């Protein structure tokens, strides 16, 4: 199946490619490219996330008590999310000057360079307080690169999807989450398993950050390839950047709904990936490589349930899938106590539920944006949802667990589920009134 018309001369606004250079590609090629781009994004994301729990407290905050050091590391982790909206605003101006391809190239180079620089940073023992300060600064730069690299891939794929398979196509970009995590976790599993503790903390962890630069190059070519793909006659409208004032004035309700809807899945993601590693290191005698191994098992199963979410969404509705996965997440909270003695129960079951939730978490609301605001509205809402649901999840979860116990961390996850359920209720009422 091919996408686009070889004779088409429609030229999307702010696009660099010459109309004559438009490619006719098969849909399976587009799917492969979208998955590649998202996997590389999440790989870099989780390399930093895992290192925040496993490495940075020891390397950059050794002067603090273990719990305080990990909380400080998680505070640095959150900085990138706070920088993303700023990067989006900068990216809008940059895109007008050098085009979308130029903007994405600059953003990914900024992201890759800052990530490699983190891998080269000396620790606190070498340069004192300058080390954590530089880590925080580079994390902000990472956020600028992440926010500036928004490309609308999900919107492009949705526009190419057959109407009766919208749920299946909507889950394709979401595969990047569990696959990207598995790749990052597998790297740390190998590094911690084959190196001594001294070797790992001295130089081993740095290899993961160097690898991010290599995969960013792959991501760049994958994204640029899609920029020369014609996705249909409505692409000019779909990929248009709306003026910020007009966007906020006309679409603020849809932006908030889009931002709040994925909170359950985003909070669950971090409570399954980063939080168990930090909790295990600080409060249990469990071997960390066993925790990562169970996470790899869970991540592999989550790939399957992400795909299943698309099948179920097409058979029933996206709203039904999210409602069911939210209820399952509430039940999962009852098992969080097993992290101490039998962590496989919470981790594996959690990843299975996460796949169902995450697979459709970003697919319901974007169609409710007006066509000329869909691209900018989705970008704005995505940045907000990562701030609300992901930026502080490891920090808040660990603080509550260390202060009150695991039950308090479970309540944090419950709060994210309740926000998602309320958003679903509002969407249902809007649908009934339409």
GROMACS .gro file of C-alpha atoms in nm:
model
  434
    1UNK     CA    1   0.000   0.000   0.000
    2UNK     CA    2   0.148   0.336  -0.100
    3UNK     CA    3   0.101   0.673   0.063
    4UNK     CA    4   0.071   0.990  -0.139
    5UNK     CA    5   0.025   1.090  -0.498
    6UNK     CA    6   0.338   1.108  -0.713
    7UNK     CA    7   0.188   1.391  -0.911
    8UNK     CA    8   0.086   1.590  -0.604
    9UNK     CA    9   0.219   1.943  -0.585
   10UNK     CA   10   0.066   2.025  -0.245
   11UNK     CA   11   0.337   2.172  -0.026
   12UNK     CA   12   0.281   2.157   0.353
   13UNK     CA   13   0.358   2.481   0.529
   14UNK     CA   14   0.704   2.502   0.687
   15UNK     CA   15   0.831   2.198   0.502
   16UNK     CA   16   1.178   2.191   0.351
   17UNK     CA   17   1.144   1.920   0.092
   18UNK     CA   18   1.095   2.005  -0.272
   19UNK     CA   19   0.755   1.881  -0.399
   20UNK     CA   20   0.934   1.693  -0.671
   21UNK     CA   21   1.129   1.506  -0.405
   22UNK     CA   22   0.818   1.362  -0.239
   23UNK     CA   23   0.855   0.991  -0.188
   24UNK     CA   24   0.595   0.723  -0.237
   25UNK     CA   25   0.650   0.477   0.045
   26UNK     CA   26   0.470   0.168   0.163
   27UNK     CA   27   0.277   0.190   0.485
   28UNK     CA   28   0.486  -0.080   0.651
   29UNK     CA   29   0.795   0.134   0.582
   30UNK     CA   30   0.629   0.427   0.758
   31UNK     CA   31   0.540   0.210   1.056
   32UNK     CA   32   0.897   0.081   1.081
   33UNK     CA   33   1.035   0.434   1.064
   34UNK     CA   34   0.796   0.564   1.332
   35UNK     CA   35   0.884   0.277   1.567
   36UNK     CA   36   1.258   0.331   1.508
   37UNK     CA   37   1.229   0.701   1.589
   38UNK     CA   38   1.031   0.642   1.906
   39UNK     CA   39   1.253   0.358   2.029
   40UNK     CA   40   1.561   0.576   1.998
   41UNK     CA   41   1.383   0.859   2.183
   42UNK     CA   42   1.289   0.634   2.473
   43UNK     CA   43   1.626   0.462   2.481
   44UNK     CA   44   1.799   0.790   2.563
   45UNK     CA   45   1.522   0.883   2.804
   46UNK     CA   46   1.558   0.562   3.004
   47UNK     CA   47   1.938   0.562   3.002
   48UNK     CA   48   1.923   0.882   3.207
   49UNK     CA   49   1.627   0.759   3.414
   50UNK     CA   50   1.796   0.433   3.518
   51UNK     CA   51   2.123   0.612   3.585
   52UNK     CA   52   1.934   0.856   3.810
   53UNK     CA   53   1.852   0.568   4.042
   54UNK     CA   54   2.154   0.346   3.990
   55UNK     CA   55   2.453   0.574   3.928
   56UNK     CA   56   2.411   0.944   3.996
   57UNK     CA   57   2.350   0.926   4.375
   58UNK     CA   58   2.691   0.762   4.414
   59UNK     CA   59   2.884   0.964   4.153
   60UNK     CA   60   2.740   1.313   4.196
   61UNK     CA   61   2.583   1.321   4.543
   62UNK     CA   62   2.809   1.110   4.769
   63UNK     CA   63   2.808   1.383   5.036
   64UNK     CA   64   2.440   1.318   5.109
   65UNK     CA   65   2.271   1.031   5.289
   66UNK     CA   66   2.160   0.758   5.043
   67UNK     CA   67   1.791   0.853   5.040
   68UNK     CA   68   1.864   1.225   5.014
   69UNK     CA   69   2.119   1.159   4.738
   70UNK     CA   70   1.864   0.967   4.534
   71UNK     CA   71   1.599   1.235   4.587
   72UNK     CA   72   1.850   1.497   4.468
   73UNK     CA   73   1.921   1.283   4.161
   74UNK     CA   74   1.550   1.254   4.086
   75UNK     CA   75   1.515   1.633   4.121
   76UNK     CA   76   1.777   1.670   3.846
   77UNK     CA   77   1.584   1.413   3.641
   78UNK     CA   78   1.276   1.637   3.646
   79UNK     CA   79   1.456   1.940   3.501
   80UNK     CA   80   1.437   1.818   3.142
   81UNK     CA   81   1.058   1.801   3.156
   82UNK     CA   82   1.037   2.158   3.283
   83UNK     CA   83   1.256   2.275   2.995
   84UNK     CA   84   1.048   2.109   2.724
   85UNK     CA   85   0.775   2.376   2.694
   86UNK     CA   86   1.046   2.643   2.662
   87UNK     CA   87   1.209   2.434   2.390
   88UNK     CA   88   0.878   2.410   2.204
   89UNK     CA   89   0.849   2.789   2.195
   90UNK     CA   90   1.208   2.822   2.074
   91UNK     CA   91   1.144   2.546   1.821
   92UNK     CA   92   0.848   2.733   1.672
   93UNK     CA   93   1.070   3.032   1.594
   94UNK     CA   94   1.354   2.815   1.472
   95UNK     CA   95   1.121   2.621   1.243
   96UNK     CA   96   1.006   2.940   1.073
   97UNK     CA   97   1.367   3.026   0.993
   98UNK     CA   98   1.526   2.696   0.893
   99UNK     CA   99   1.226   2.466   0.841
  100UNK     CA  100   1.111   2.156   1.021
  101UNK     CA  101   1.398   1.936   0.904
  102UNK     CA  102   1.651   2.194   1.020
  103UNK     CA  103   1.480   2.233   1.356
  104UNK     CA  104   1.474   1.858   1.420
  105UNK     CA  105   1.838   1.824   1.315
  106UNK     CA  106   1.947   2.099   1.555
  107UNK     CA  107   1.734   1.960   1.839
  108UNK     CA  108   1.868   1.606   1.807
  109UNK     CA  109   2.225   1.731   1.785
  110UNK     CA  110   2.172   1.934   2.102
  111UNK     CA  111   2.020   1.628   2.270
  112UNK     CA  112   2.296   1.394   2.159
  113UNK     CA  113   2.581   1.629   2.245
  114UNK     CA  114   2.449   1.700   2.595
  115UNK     CA  115   2.398   1.329   2.657
  116UNK     CA  116   2.756   1.245   2.557
  117UNK     CA  117   2.876   1.532   2.776
  118UNK     CA  118   2.699   1.374   3.074
  119UNK     CA  119   2.887   1.052   3.004
  120UNK     CA  120   3.214   1.246   3.017
  121UNK     CA  121   3.142   1.436   3.340
  122UNK     CA  122   3.384   1.385   3.628
  123UNK     CA  123   3.221   1.304   3.959
  124UNK     CA  124   3.194   1.493   4.286
  125UNK     CA  125   3.517   1.338   4.412
  126UNK     CA  126   3.707   1.507   4.126
  127UNK     CA  127   3.556   1.857   4.097
  128UNK     CA  128   3.327   1.893   4.398
  129UNK     CA  129   2.996   2.079   4.376
  130UNK     CA  130   3.064   2.173   4.014
  131UNK     CA  131   2.987   1.812   3.913
  132UNK     CA  132   2.617   1.807   4.019
  133UNK     CA  133   2.578   2.164   3.892
  134UNK     CA  134   2.703   2.062   3.548
  135UNK     CA  135   2.479   1.754   3.557
  136UNK     CA  136   2.176   1.975   3.624
  137UNK     CA  137   2.274   2.219   3.348
  138UNK     CA  138   2.323   1.941   3.094
  139UNK     CA  139   1.990   1.786   3.194
  140UNK     CA  140   1.821   2.117   3.112
  141UNK     CA  141   1.995   2.117   2.774
  142UNK     CA  142   1.867   1.764   2.719
  143UNK     CA  143   1.516   1.893   2.783
  144UNK     CA  144   1.565   2.166   2.525
  145UNK     CA  145   1.667   1.902   2.272
  146UNK     CA  146   1.374   1.677   2.360
  147UNK     CA  147   1.118   1.955   2.342
  148UNK     CA  148   1.255   2.091   2.018
  149UNK     CA  149   1.246   1.754   1.843
  150UNK     CA  150   0.865   1.726   1.837
  151UNK     CA  151   0.780   1.613   1.485
  152UNK     CA  152   0.414   1.511   1.469
  153UNK     CA  153   0.492   1.151   1.371
  154UNK     CA  154   0.187   1.021   1.554
  155UNK     CA  155  -0.042   1.261   1.370
  156UNK     CA  156   0.107   1.160   1.037
  157UNK     CA  157   0.057   0.792   1.106
  158UNK     CA  158  -0.301   0.844   1.226
  159UNK     CA  159  -0.379   1.031   0.906
  160UNK     CA  160  -0.263   0.729   0.704
  161UNK     CA  161  -0.459   0.475   0.907
  162UNK     CA  162  -0.775   0.309   0.769
  163UNK     CA  163  -1.079   0.427   0.965
  164UNK     CA  164  -1.162   0.080   1.096
  165UNK     CA  165  -0.807   0.025   1.226
  166UNK     CA  166  -0.744   0.357   1.397
  167UNK     CA  167  -0.676   0.196   1.735
  168UNK     CA  168  -0.419  -0.043   1.592
  169UNK     CA  169  -0.234   0.236   1.413
  170UNK     CA  170  -0.254   0.468   1.713
  171UNK     CA  171  -0.062   0.219   1.928
  172UNK     CA  172   0.233   0.193   1.685
  173UNK     CA  173   0.430   0.496   1.816
  174UNK     CA  174   0.361   0.378   2.172
  175UNK     CA  175   0.567   0.065   2.110
  176UNK     CA  176   0.872   0.287   2.150
  177UNK     CA  177   0.812   0.308   2.526
  178UNK     CA  178   0.853  -0.057   2.632
  179UNK     CA  179   1.102  -0.140   2.355
  180UNK     CA  180   1.318   0.161   2.434
  181UNK     CA  181   1.313   0.073   2.802
  182UNK     CA  182   1.409  -0.287   2.732
  183UNK     CA  183   1.709  -0.176   2.526
  184UNK     CA  184   1.828   0.065   2.796
  185UNK     CA  185   1.766  -0.183   3.079
  186UNK     CA  186   1.942  -0.462   2.888
  187UNK     CA  187   2.250  -0.242   2.852
  188UNK     CA  188   2.263  -0.172   3.226
  189UNK     CA  189   2.195  -0.539   3.299
  190UNK     CA  190   2.501  -0.636   3.095
  191UNK     CA  191   2.717  -0.359   3.241
  192UNK     CA  192   2.629  -0.444   3.602
  193UNK     CA  193   2.659  -0.818   3.538
  194UNK     CA  194   2.997  -0.826   3.364
  195UNK     CA  195   3.180  -0.546   3.544
  196UNK     CA  196   3.282  -0.525   3.905
  197UNK     CA  197   3.111  -0.259   4.114
  198UNK     CA  198   3.425  -0.044   4.102
  199UNK     CA  199   3.456  -0.078   3.723
  200UNK     CA  200   3.089   0.002   3.672
  201UNK     CA  201   3.097   0.323   3.877
  202UNK     CA  202   3.436   0.430   3.743
  203UNK     CA  203   3.366   0.401   3.371
  204UNK     CA  204   3.110   0.130   3.282
  205UNK     CA  205   2.796   0.343   3.317
  206UNK     CA  206   2.935   0.598   3.073
  207UNK     CA  207   2.909   0.362   2.775
  208UNK     CA  208   2.529   0.379   2.791
  209UNK     CA  209   2.539   0.756   2.739
  210UNK     CA  210   2.781   0.726   2.448
  211UNK     CA  211   2.545   0.477   2.283
  212UNK     CA  212   2.265   0.737   2.293
  213UNK     CA  213   2.451   0.959   2.047
  214UNK     CA  214   2.479   0.672   1.799
  215UNK     CA  215   2.108   0.590   1.812
  216UNK     CA  216   2.020   0.960   1.784
  217UNK     CA  217   2.185   0.958   1.443
  218UNK     CA  218   1.955   0.670   1.345
  219UNK     CA  219   1.658   0.864   1.482
  220UNK     CA  220   1.754   1.173   1.283
  221UNK     CA  221   1.764   0.989   0.951
  222UNK     CA  222   1.437   0.812   1.033
  223UNK     CA  223   1.261   1.141   1.104
  224UNK     CA  224   1.405   1.322   0.803
  225UNK     CA  225   1.290   1.036   0.582
  226UNK     CA  226   0.930   1.088   0.691
  227UNK     CA  227   0.954   1.459   0.617
  228UNK     CA  228   0.982   1.366   0.248
  229UNK     CA  229   0.674   1.144   0.264
  230UNK     CA  230   0.338   1.265   0.137
  231UNK     CA  231   0.063   1.167   0.380
  232UNK     CA  232  -0.234   1.308   0.194
  233UNK     CA  233  -0.402   1.625   0.077
  234UNK     CA  234  -0.485   1.743   0.431
  235UNK     CA  235  -0.123   1.732   0.549
  236UNK     CA  236  -0.075   2.107   0.495
  237UNK     CA  237  -0.343   2.176   0.753
  238UNK     CA  238  -0.253   1.885   0.983
  239UNK     CA  239   0.114   1.984   1.023
  240UNK     CA  240   0.056   2.360   1.049
  241UNK     CA  241   0.186   2.549   1.354
  242UNK     CA  242  -0.098   2.760   1.494
  243UNK     CA  243  -0.026   3.099   1.657
  244UNK     CA  244   0.023   3.047   2.031
  245UNK     CA  245  -0.232   3.307   2.142
  246UNK     CA  246  -0.499   3.170   1.910
  247UNK     CA  247  -0.418   2.814   2.020
  248UNK     CA  248  -0.457   2.890   2.392
  249UNK     CA  249  -0.770   3.098   2.340
  250UNK     CA  250  -0.958   2.845   2.129
  251UNK     CA  251  -0.824   2.506   2.241
  252UNK     CA  252  -0.732   2.539   2.609
  253UNK     CA  253  -0.995   2.285   2.720
  254UNK     CA  254  -0.874   2.026   2.470
  255UNK     CA  255  -0.513   2.092   2.570
  256UNK     CA  256  -0.591   2.025   2.936
  257UNK     CA  257  -0.787   1.710   2.856
  258UNK     CA  258  -0.502   1.585   2.638
  259UNK     CA  259  -0.252   1.662   2.915
  260UNK     CA  260  -0.446   1.494   3.196
  261UNK     CA  261  -0.567   1.184   3.013
  262UNK     CA  262  -0.230   0.995   3.010
  263UNK     CA  263  -0.141   1.067   3.375
  264UNK     CA  264  -0.223   0.715   3.489
  265UNK     CA  265   0.003   0.549   3.231
  266UNK     CA  266   0.287   0.801   3.272
  267UNK     CA  267   0.289   0.767   3.650
  268UNK     CA  268   0.271   0.389   3.622
  269UNK     CA  269   0.563   0.389   3.377
  270UNK     CA  270   0.795   0.553   3.628
  271UNK     CA  271   0.663   0.354   3.922
  272UNK     CA  272   0.761   0.039   3.730
  273UNK     CA  273   1.098   0.145   3.586
  274UNK     CA  274   1.286   0.396   3.802
  275UNK     CA  275   1.111   0.358   4.138
  276UNK     CA  276   1.172  -0.018   4.189
  277UNK     CA  277   1.545   0.024   4.124
  278UNK     CA  278   1.581   0.303   4.379
  279UNK     CA  279   1.362   0.130   4.637
  280UNK     CA  280   1.555  -0.197   4.599
  281UNK     CA  281   1.892  -0.028   4.644
  282UNK     CA  282   1.781   0.171   4.948
  283UNK     CA  283   1.545  -0.055   5.140
  284UNK     CA  284   1.591  -0.421   5.043
  285UNK     CA  285   1.859  -0.687   5.012
  286UNK     CA  286   1.742  -0.794   4.665
  287UNK     CA  287   2.005  -0.804   4.391
  288UNK     CA  288   1.961  -0.517   4.148
  289UNK     CA  289   2.034  -0.736   3.846
  290UNK     CA  290   1.734  -0.952   3.941
  291UNK     CA  291   1.512  -0.644   3.949
  292UNK     CA  292   1.633  -0.535   3.605
  293UNK     CA  293   1.580  -0.887   3.475
  294UNK     CA  294   1.217  -0.888   3.591
  295UNK     CA  295   1.175  -0.545   3.435
  296UNK     CA  296   1.304  -0.683   3.106
  297UNK     CA  297   1.052  -0.967   3.125
  298UNK     CA  298   0.775  -0.719   3.201
  299UNK     CA  299   0.885  -0.483   2.926
  300UNK     CA  300   0.877  -0.764   2.669
  301UNK     CA  301   0.523  -0.856   2.778
  302UNK     CA  302   0.423  -0.490   2.762
  303UNK     CA  303   0.510  -0.485   2.392
  304UNK     CA  304   0.245  -0.751   2.344
  305UNK     CA  305  -0.018  -0.570   2.549
  306UNK     CA  306   0.046  -0.242   2.366
  307UNK     CA  307  -0.042  -0.428   2.045
  308UNK     CA  308  -0.340  -0.589   2.221
  309UNK     CA  309  -0.465  -0.243   2.320
  310UNK     CA  310  -0.494  -0.153   1.952
  311UNK     CA  311  -0.689  -0.470   1.875
  312UNK     CA  312  -0.926  -0.410   2.167
  313UNK     CA  313  -0.969  -0.041   2.080
  314UNK     CA  314  -1.083  -0.129   1.728
  315UNK     CA  315  -1.315  -0.401   1.853
  316UNK     CA  316  -1.462  -0.193   2.136
  317UNK     CA  317  -1.346   0.168   2.190
  318UNK     CA  318  -1.030   0.348   2.303
  319UNK     CA  319  -1.227   0.481   2.598
  320UNK     CA  320  -1.317   0.128   2.707
  321UNK     CA  321  -0.954   0.017   2.691
  322UNK     CA  322  -0.838   0.310   2.903
  323UNK     CA  323  -1.119   0.260   3.152
  324UNK     CA  324  -1.036  -0.109   3.191
  325UNK     CA  325  -0.663  -0.050   3.225
  326UNK     CA  326  -0.725   0.224   3.485
  327UNK     CA  327  -0.930  -0.015   3.696
  328UNK     CA  328  -0.655  -0.277   3.665
  329UNK     CA  329  -0.399  -0.016   3.776
  330UNK     CA  330  -0.604   0.047   4.091
  331UNK     CA  331  -0.592  -0.326   4.164
  332UNK     CA  332  -0.217  -0.329   4.097
  333UNK     CA  333  -0.166  -0.073   4.373
  334UNK     CA  334  -0.272  -0.341   4.622
  335UNK     CA  335   0.035  -0.545   4.525
  336UNK     CA  336   0.298  -0.275   4.566
  337UNK     CA  337   0.400  -0.424   4.902
  338UNK     CA  338   0.546  -0.723   4.718
  339UNK     CA  339   0.834  -0.502   4.602
  340UNK     CA  340   1.008  -0.580   4.927
  341UNK     CA  341   1.005  -0.961   4.925
  342UNK     CA  342   0.866  -1.076   4.588
  343UNK     CA  343   0.911  -0.788   4.341
  344UNK     CA  344   0.833  -0.996   4.032
  345UNK     CA  345   0.460  -0.987   4.112
  346UNK     CA  346   0.429  -0.610   4.109
  347UNK     CA  347   0.678  -0.549   3.828
  348UNK     CA  348   0.557  -0.809   3.574
  349UNK     CA  349   0.187  -0.754   3.639
  350UNK     CA  350   0.243  -0.380   3.627
  351UNK     CA  351   0.410  -0.388   3.287
  352UNK     CA  352   0.130  -0.600   3.143
  353UNK     CA  353  -0.125  -0.342   3.260
  354UNK     CA  354   0.097  -0.056   3.150
  355UNK     CA  355   0.096  -0.181   2.791
  356UNK     CA  356  -0.284  -0.174   2.778
  357UNK     CA  357  -0.296   0.174   2.930
  358UNK     CA  358  -0.013   0.333   2.737
  359UNK     CA  359  -0.110   0.190   2.401
  360UNK     CA  360  -0.415   0.416   2.369
  361UNK     CA  361  -0.339   0.691   2.623
  362UNK     CA  362  -0.252   0.953   2.363
  363UNK     CA  363  -0.499   0.855   2.091
  364UNK     CA  364  -0.839   0.977   2.211
  365UNK     CA  365  -0.816   1.353   2.237
  366UNK     CA  366  -0.603   1.481   1.942
  367UNK     CA  367  -0.891   1.439   1.695
  368UNK     CA  368  -1.091   1.685   1.904
  369UNK     CA  369  -0.852   1.966   1.813
  370UNK     CA  370  -0.956   2.173   1.514
  371UNK     CA  371  -0.747   2.066   1.213
  372UNK     CA  372  -0.538   2.384   1.204
  373UNK     CA  373  -0.451   2.349   1.576
  374UNK     CA  374  -0.391   1.973   1.587
  375UNK     CA  375  -0.014   1.982   1.541
  376UNK     CA  376   0.060   2.264   1.787
  377UNK     CA  377  -0.208   2.155   2.033
  378UNK     CA  378  -0.077   1.800   2.048
  379UNK     CA  379   0.279   1.925   2.104
  380UNK     CA  380   0.171   2.162   2.381
  381UNK     CA  381  -0.042   1.899   2.554
  382UNK     CA  382   0.233   1.636   2.531
  383UNK     CA  383   0.480   1.861   2.711
  384UNK     CA  384   0.227   1.939   2.983
  385UNK     CA  385   0.135   1.574   3.034
  386UNK     CA  386   0.499   1.475   3.079
  387UNK     CA  387   0.537   1.747   3.342
  388UNK     CA  388   0.220   1.654   3.531
  389UNK     CA  389   0.252   1.276   3.503
  390UNK     CA  390   0.620   1.192   3.468
  391UNK     CA  391   0.858   1.467   3.577
  392UNK     CA  392   0.817   1.424   3.951
  393UNK     CA  393   0.689   1.066   3.970
  394UNK     CA  394   1.018   0.905   4.088
  395UNK     CA  395   1.084   1.194   4.330
  396UNK     CA  396   0.739   1.193   4.486
  397UNK     CA  397   0.712   0.813   4.489
  398UNK     CA  398   1.045   0.765   4.668
  399UNK     CA  399   0.980   1.049   4.912
  400UNK     CA  400   0.644   0.901   5.012
  401UNK     CA  401   0.784   0.548   5.037
  402UNK     CA  402   1.083   0.656   5.245
  403UNK     CA  403   0.872   0.874   5.475
  404UNK     CA  404   0.553   0.673   5.519
  405UNK     CA  405   0.597   0.338   5.345
  406UNK     CA  406   0.506   0.172   5.017
  407UNK     CA  407   0.135   0.224   5.076
  408UNK     CA  408   0.187   0.601   5.041
  409UNK     CA  409   0.365   0.554   4.708
  410UNK     CA  410   0.066   0.348   4.596
  411UNK     CA  411  -0.163   0.639   4.684
  412UNK     CA  412   0.041   0.861   4.451
  413UNK     CA  413  -0.025   0.616   4.169
  414UNK     CA  414  -0.393   0.608   4.265
  415UNK     CA  415  -0.407   0.988   4.227
  416UNK     CA  416  -0.286   0.959   3.867
  417UNK     CA  417  -0.551   0.697   3.794
  418UNK     CA  418  -0.824   0.917   3.941
  419UNK     CA  419  -0.721   1.208   3.718
  420UNK     CA  420  -0.740   0.983   3.413
  421UNK     CA  421  -1.082   0.850   3.516
  422UNK     CA  422  -1.220   1.202   3.570
  423UNK     CA  423  -1.087   1.305   3.228
  424UNK     CA  424  -1.253   1.002   3.069
  425UNK     CA  425  -1.581   1.099   3.238
  426UNK     CA  426  -1.558   1.452   3.097
  427UNK     CA  427  -1.484   1.315   2.751
  428UNK     CA  428  -1.784   1.082   2.775
  429UNK     CA  429  -2.013   1.369   2.869
  430UNK     CA  430  -1.884   1.575   2.578
  431UNK     CA  431  -1.943   1.280   2.347
  432UNK     CA  432  -2.300   1.232   2.475
  433UNK     CA  433  -2.375   1.603   2.422
  434UNK     CA  434  -2.225   1.610   2.072
   0.00000   0.00000   0.00000
